[in-house]
Amino acid sequence: MIVMKSSATEEQVDHVIDRIRSVGATAHPSRGEEVTVIGAIGDREHVARLGLEGAPGVDKVVPILKPYKLASTQLRGGERSVFDIGGAKIGGEHFALIAGPCTVESREQVLDTADVCLSAGASMFRGGAYKPRTSPYSFQGLGEAGLRLLGEAKDRTGLPIVTELMDVRDLEPVLEVADVIQVGARNMQNYTLLTELGRAGRPVLLKRGLSSTLEELLMAAEYVLKEGNEHVLLCERGIRTFETAYRFTLDLMAVPVLKEMTHLPVVVDPSHAAGRRDLVEPLSLAAAAVGADGIIVETHPDPEQAVCDGPQALVASEFAAYAAKVEQAAMLAGKLPLRESAPAVA
Ligand code: PEP
Ligand code: MN
């Protein structure tokens, strides 16, 4: 990691980047408020031999000791990453409420839910067109037809779209509508998919694998970051433990601990962790209070009729009351009100 002086010029930064590339390493500049830091990923010996300590504008050269480099807190000198995704801000003092149905079912269902989410202060809209189902006999999603409906929801509400990509063969149509591409828990370690998403450059919401450690989550994020895509949102969605009384164990300790480990924003998904509607609100409040940068939650106009994950979906008519409570909890943890981080409504 090459820390530039606060007085360093753009030419000096470019010079260091050129030197790093000259030994076959990649350079990942990060321009902070105070200083610019350049992550050099490659052979440590080769980079060391460049003697960059003496280059003009360089303050110091510090090794990043963690196995995750670009994701590490150290790379940003403790500064939090803040992303602007289609007008929705997340990270730092910005809290994002991401809401929508588990899966896209019909035009009416999608547009009605999107309207509810918008008016309740949500900043992004979620919905799956490709669904990773445990059973191959379950509904697998509407595919491209579903993506088109998400596009309609975006045109109508202005809310950025979060949708899952399972197979890189579907990347092109997904890129047409997705502002954030979700990588599901079951694909967290699909490294070829992560690399392609790194190259695609679109923000990624990376869900923690069912039995993955935080370090494994960060190493997965590193695959995306390494390709030059800086926009990775991490998502805690419940992990497997010995407990059988509920679906997954929502690991809320992951939030403050990830924030020590990484500058990337941390989102919590209480819906898939709980699998039960009654647990979703208390878990959301706890997640917001413990410092999550966002929540991704499922809601449906008529959960009993939902094609998938109905039992955990919040009832859309109750969503605004829920959102108001989550906002309060997030503000207790130092976040701005929801509307200050949501896209401006036209
Ligand atoms: C989802 O968000 O719809 C989903 C299937 O989540 P996960 O990958 O966390 O199970
Ligand atoms: Mn779901």
XYZ file of C-alpha atoms and ligand atoms in Angstrom:
357
model
C 0.000 0.000 0.000
C 1.537 3.301 -1.099
C 0.376 6.281 0.915
C 0.814 9.555 -0.956
C 1.514 12.862 0.773
C -1.472 15.167 1.089
C 0.440 17.586 -1.164
C 0.986 14.942 -3.900
C -0.013 16.011 -7.405
C -1.990 13.951 -9.943
C 1.210 13.543 -11.974
C 2.979 12.070 -8.962
C 0.100 9.655 -8.370
C 0.142 8.639 -12.051
C 3.889 8.158 -11.914
C 3.577 5.738 -8.986
C 0.787 3.864 -10.801
C 2.995 3.536 -13.897
C 5.885 2.214 -11.810
C 3.638 -0.379 -10.137
C 2.363 -1.556 -13.527
C 5.893 -1.730 -14.900
C 6.581 -4.784 -12.707
C 3.362 -6.547 -13.709
C 1.415 -5.580 -10.580
C -1.992 -3.900 -10.635
C -2.589 -0.482 -9.090
C -5.796 0.373 -7.247
C -5.830 4.056 -6.351
C -8.234 5.197 -3.678
C -8.697 8.930 -3.457
C -9.708 9.820 0.090
C -10.652 13.222 1.484
C -7.169 13.771 2.915
C -4.786 11.556 1.002
C -4.589 9.214 -1.934
C -3.586 5.642 -1.224
C -2.570 3.220 -3.969
C -2.988 -0.495 -3.424
C -0.401 -2.483 -5.367
C -1.438 -6.087 -5.941
C 1.262 -8.361 -7.241
C 4.567 -9.862 -6.267
C 5.620 -8.211 -3.000
C 9.329 -8.528 -3.818
C 8.941 -6.904 -7.236
C 6.994 -3.993 -5.812
C 9.474 -3.590 -2.925
C 12.358 -3.423 -5.374
C 10.831 -0.339 -6.997
C 11.877 1.656 -3.926
C 8.703 3.709 -4.082
C 9.459 5.191 -0.636
C 11.748 7.587 -2.457
C 9.396 8.488 -5.314
C 8.129 12.096 -5.494
C 4.923 12.643 -3.558
C 5.129 9.355 -1.655
C 4.751 9.513 2.112
C 5.266 5.829 2.967
C 4.930 2.265 1.781
C 3.114 -0.063 4.178
C 2.432 -3.781 3.724
C -1.187 -4.908 4.059
C -0.887 -7.957 6.266
C -4.447 -9.272 5.925
C -5.141 -11.780 3.147
C -7.904 -9.482 1.882
C -6.165 -6.376 0.615
C -8.477 -4.093 -1.357
C -11.326 -4.800 1.061
C -9.261 -4.031 4.148
C -9.957 -1.065 6.391
C -6.266 -0.244 6.176
C -6.480 0.560 2.462
C -8.759 3.519 3.162
C -6.986 4.596 6.324
C -10.156 3.957 8.302
C -12.426 5.975 5.997
C -15.757 4.266 5.171
C -16.702 3.664 1.550
C -19.803 5.579 0.506
C -21.469 4.599 -2.778
C -23.980 6.499 -4.843
C -26.045 3.933 -6.696
C -28.490 5.623 -9.041
C -29.029 8.377 -6.487
C -29.288 6.015 -3.505
C -26.443 6.544 -1.073
C -25.090 3.813 1.181
C -22.204 3.668 3.646
C -20.827 6.133 6.173
C -23.781 8.093 7.496
C -26.069 6.846 4.725
C -28.517 4.031 5.407
C -30.267 2.223 2.549
C -33.570 0.435 2.910
C -33.752 -2.071 0.057
C -37.144 -3.711 -0.248
C -39.334 -5.661 -2.605
C -40.674 -9.120 -3.266
C -38.633 -12.292 -3.185
C -39.453 -12.891 -6.803
C -41.092 -11.079 -9.669
C -44.493 -12.714 -10.265
C -46.623 -10.309 -12.299
C -46.776 -6.696 -13.464
C -49.390 -5.806 -10.891
C -47.484 -7.422 -8.013
C -44.207 -5.731 -8.951
C -45.571 -2.262 -9.619
C -47.823 -2.242 -6.548
C -44.943 -3.314 -4.324
C -42.583 -0.780 -5.880
C -45.087 2.030 -5.190
C -45.358 0.945 -1.555
C -41.572 0.795 -1.177
C -41.097 4.226 -2.716
C -43.679 5.942 -0.571
C -42.323 4.316 2.605
C -38.870 5.803 1.971
C -37.059 2.765 0.597
C -34.050 3.728 -1.489
C -33.743 0.656 -3.722
C -36.113 -2.005 -5.039
C -35.297 -5.701 -4.929
C -36.838 -8.598 -6.837
C -35.546 -11.827 -8.293
C -35.969 -12.950 -11.888
C -33.537 -15.851 -11.493
C -34.137 -17.711 -8.245
C -31.693 -20.063 -6.508
C -34.183 -22.610 -5.164
C -33.292 -25.518 -2.931
C -35.587 -27.757 -4.966
C -35.284 -27.957 -8.748
C -39.060 -28.512 -8.789
C -39.775 -25.100 -7.216
C -40.496 -21.954 -9.254
C -37.211 -20.816 -10.796
C -38.126 -17.223 -11.669
C -39.556 -15.450 -14.721
C -36.139 -14.816 -16.256
C -36.023 -12.094 -18.908
C -39.749 -11.401 -18.635
C -39.141 -10.716 -14.935
C -36.267 -8.387 -15.735
C -38.523 -6.371 -18.043
C -41.038 -5.927 -15.227
C -38.260 -4.723 -12.938
C -37.348 -2.230 -15.659
C -40.927 -0.954 -15.607
C -40.774 -0.584 -11.830
C -37.581 1.434 -12.175
C -39.051 3.724 -14.855
C -42.113 4.300 -12.724
C -40.501 4.917 -9.322
C -36.915 5.929 -10.043
C -35.746 3.362 -7.512
C -32.501 1.584 -8.431
C -32.947 -2.157 -8.945
C -31.242 -4.956 -7.034
C -31.593 -8.343 -8.718
C -29.756 -11.643 -8.591
C -27.552 -13.123 -11.283
C -26.893 -16.848 -10.953
C -25.373 -17.647 -14.306
C -22.979 -15.441 -16.209
C -24.796 -16.419 -19.438
C -27.601 -14.118 -18.261
C -25.294 -11.185 -17.587
C -26.288 -9.118 -20.618
C -30.033 -8.867 -19.927
C -29.351 -8.381 -16.202
C -27.019 -5.465 -16.951
C -29.845 -3.780 -18.844
C -31.900 -3.339 -15.703
C -29.801 -3.986 -12.587
C -28.203 -1.130 -10.681
C -26.887 -3.673 -8.211
C -26.278 -7.319 -9.083
C -26.929 -9.675 -6.226
C -24.771 -12.744 -5.701
C -26.782 -15.188 -3.618
C -25.460 -16.952 -0.540
C -25.103 -20.185 -2.482
C -22.884 -18.513 -5.057
C -20.625 -16.602 -2.683
C -17.657 -18.725 -3.627
C -18.433 -18.985 -7.341
C -15.173 -17.342 -8.248
C -15.689 -17.293 -12.014
C -18.998 -15.462 -11.490
C -17.341 -13.005 -9.100
C -14.532 -12.305 -11.546
C -17.013 -11.628 -14.360
C -18.943 -9.257 -12.106
C -15.719 -7.522 -11.238
C -15.165 -6.945 -14.951
C -18.758 -5.935 -15.602
C -18.228 -3.023 -13.229
C -21.798 -2.866 -11.907
C -22.207 -2.649 -8.091
C -22.490 -6.064 -6.440
C -24.419 -7.142 -3.357
C -22.513 -10.157 -2.079
C -24.380 -12.397 0.324
C -22.491 -14.350 2.958
C -22.469 -18.095 2.292
C -24.490 -20.328 4.579
C -21.366 -21.602 6.305
C -18.803 -18.969 5.418
C -16.537 -17.093 7.754
C -16.192 -13.327 7.529
C -12.719 -13.764 6.128
C -14.077 -16.010 3.371
C -16.721 -13.372 2.619
C -14.034 -10.720 2.298
C -11.880 -12.953 0.110
C -14.897 -13.414 -2.169
C -15.339 -9.617 -2.292
C -11.678 -9.364 -3.173
C -12.344 -11.280 -6.420
C -14.688 -8.488 -7.517
C -12.485 -5.647 -6.265
C -9.385 -7.091 -7.891
C -10.953 -6.612 -11.335
C -11.315 -2.898 -10.666
C -14.924 -2.894 -9.485
C -14.887 -0.958 -6.211
C -18.584 -1.238 -5.508
C -19.223 -4.238 -3.311
C -21.926 -4.328 -0.645
C -21.550 -7.146 1.866
C -24.665 -8.852 3.178
C -25.175 -10.889 6.342
C -28.218 -13.133 5.748
C -27.958 -15.759 8.479
C -25.627 -18.710 8.820
C -25.928 -22.394 9.689
C -25.356 -23.223 13.326
C -26.387 -26.117 15.567
C -29.622 -24.259 16.438
C -32.739 -25.760 14.862
C -35.427 -23.594 16.459
C -35.246 -21.140 13.554
C -34.082 -21.210 9.961
C -30.655 -19.577 10.140
C -28.792 -17.728 12.865
C -28.605 -14.031 12.008
C -25.062 -13.114 12.949
C -25.448 -9.504 14.002
C -21.990 -9.441 15.537
C -20.774 -9.646 11.951
C -21.828 -6.015 11.464
C -19.457 -4.256 13.885
C -16.733 -6.824 13.294
C -16.904 -6.472 9.500
C -16.718 -2.730 9.985
C -13.415 -3.226 11.769
C -12.155 -5.469 8.998
C -13.358 -3.623 5.891
C -14.316 -0.202 4.534
C -17.131 -1.758 2.452
C -20.774 -1.124 3.429
C -22.521 -3.883 5.386
C -26.160 -4.777 4.723
C -28.356 -7.184 6.715
C -31.085 -9.442 5.318
C -33.421 -10.399 8.172
C -35.971 -12.051 5.833
C -33.919 -15.007 4.666
C -32.301 -15.457 8.061
C -35.615 -15.738 9.867
C -37.888 -17.294 7.273
C -40.696 -16.001 9.499
C -42.467 -12.646 9.229
C -42.806 -12.045 12.982
C -39.030 -12.050 13.463
C -38.270 -9.683 10.597
C -39.069 -6.394 12.321
C -37.213 -7.053 15.603
C -34.176 -8.326 13.696
C -34.279 -5.299 11.389
C -34.324 -2.919 14.342
C -31.420 -4.742 15.945
C -29.454 -4.722 12.688
C -29.993 -0.999 12.207
C -29.111 -0.266 15.833
C -25.882 -2.267 15.645
C -24.732 -0.091 12.763
C -25.746 -1.822 9.530
C -25.449 0.429 6.468
C -28.638 -0.991 5.049
C -31.322 -3.621 5.218
C -32.618 -5.761 2.394
C -36.078 -7.057 3.178
C -38.926 -8.852 1.438
C -42.441 -7.478 1.196
C -45.484 -8.585 -0.804
C -49.003 -7.182 -1.303
C -50.525 -10.554 -0.433
C -47.933 -12.853 1.173
C -50.343 -15.778 1.379
C -50.474 -15.847 -2.403
C -46.731 -15.300 -2.894
C -45.033 -17.746 -5.230
C -41.984 -17.902 -3.010
C -40.970 -16.939 0.533
C -44.508 -15.780 1.462
C -44.133 -16.724 5.158
C -41.290 -14.251 5.619
C -42.648 -11.385 3.493
C -43.791 -8.274 5.319
C -47.343 -7.344 4.384
C -47.022 -4.409 1.990
C -49.833 -2.450 3.685
C -47.777 -2.516 6.904
C -44.503 -1.648 5.260
C -44.530 2.103 5.858
C -44.918 1.643 9.631
C -42.061 -0.841 9.589
C -39.828 1.526 7.588
C -40.450 4.361 10.049
C -39.274 2.191 12.947
C -36.195 1.001 11.098
C -35.337 4.616 10.312
C -35.474 5.472 14.020
C -33.159 2.598 14.905
C -30.713 3.576 12.158
C -30.709 7.176 13.397
C -29.902 5.958 16.916
C -26.801 4.430 15.363
C -25.878 7.777 13.789
C -27.408 7.472 10.328
C -29.207 10.222 8.443
C -32.982 10.043 7.879
C -33.980 7.708 5.019
C -34.988 10.465 2.611
C -31.514 12.016 2.764
C -30.015 8.864 1.280
C -32.793 7.905 -1.138
C -32.926 9.030 -4.774
C -34.610 12.398 -5.247
C -38.180 11.803 -6.410
C -38.883 13.477 -9.728
C -32.839 -13.830 -2.056
O -32.358 -12.754 -1.692
O -33.901 -13.891 -2.676
C -32.140 -15.078 -1.701
C -32.447 -16.229 -2.288
O -31.206 -14.932 -0.735
P -30.031 -15.902 -0.218
O -29.113 -16.114 -1.359
O -29.449 -15.128 0.911
O -30.688 -17.178 0.254
Mn -36.543 -14.845 -0.978
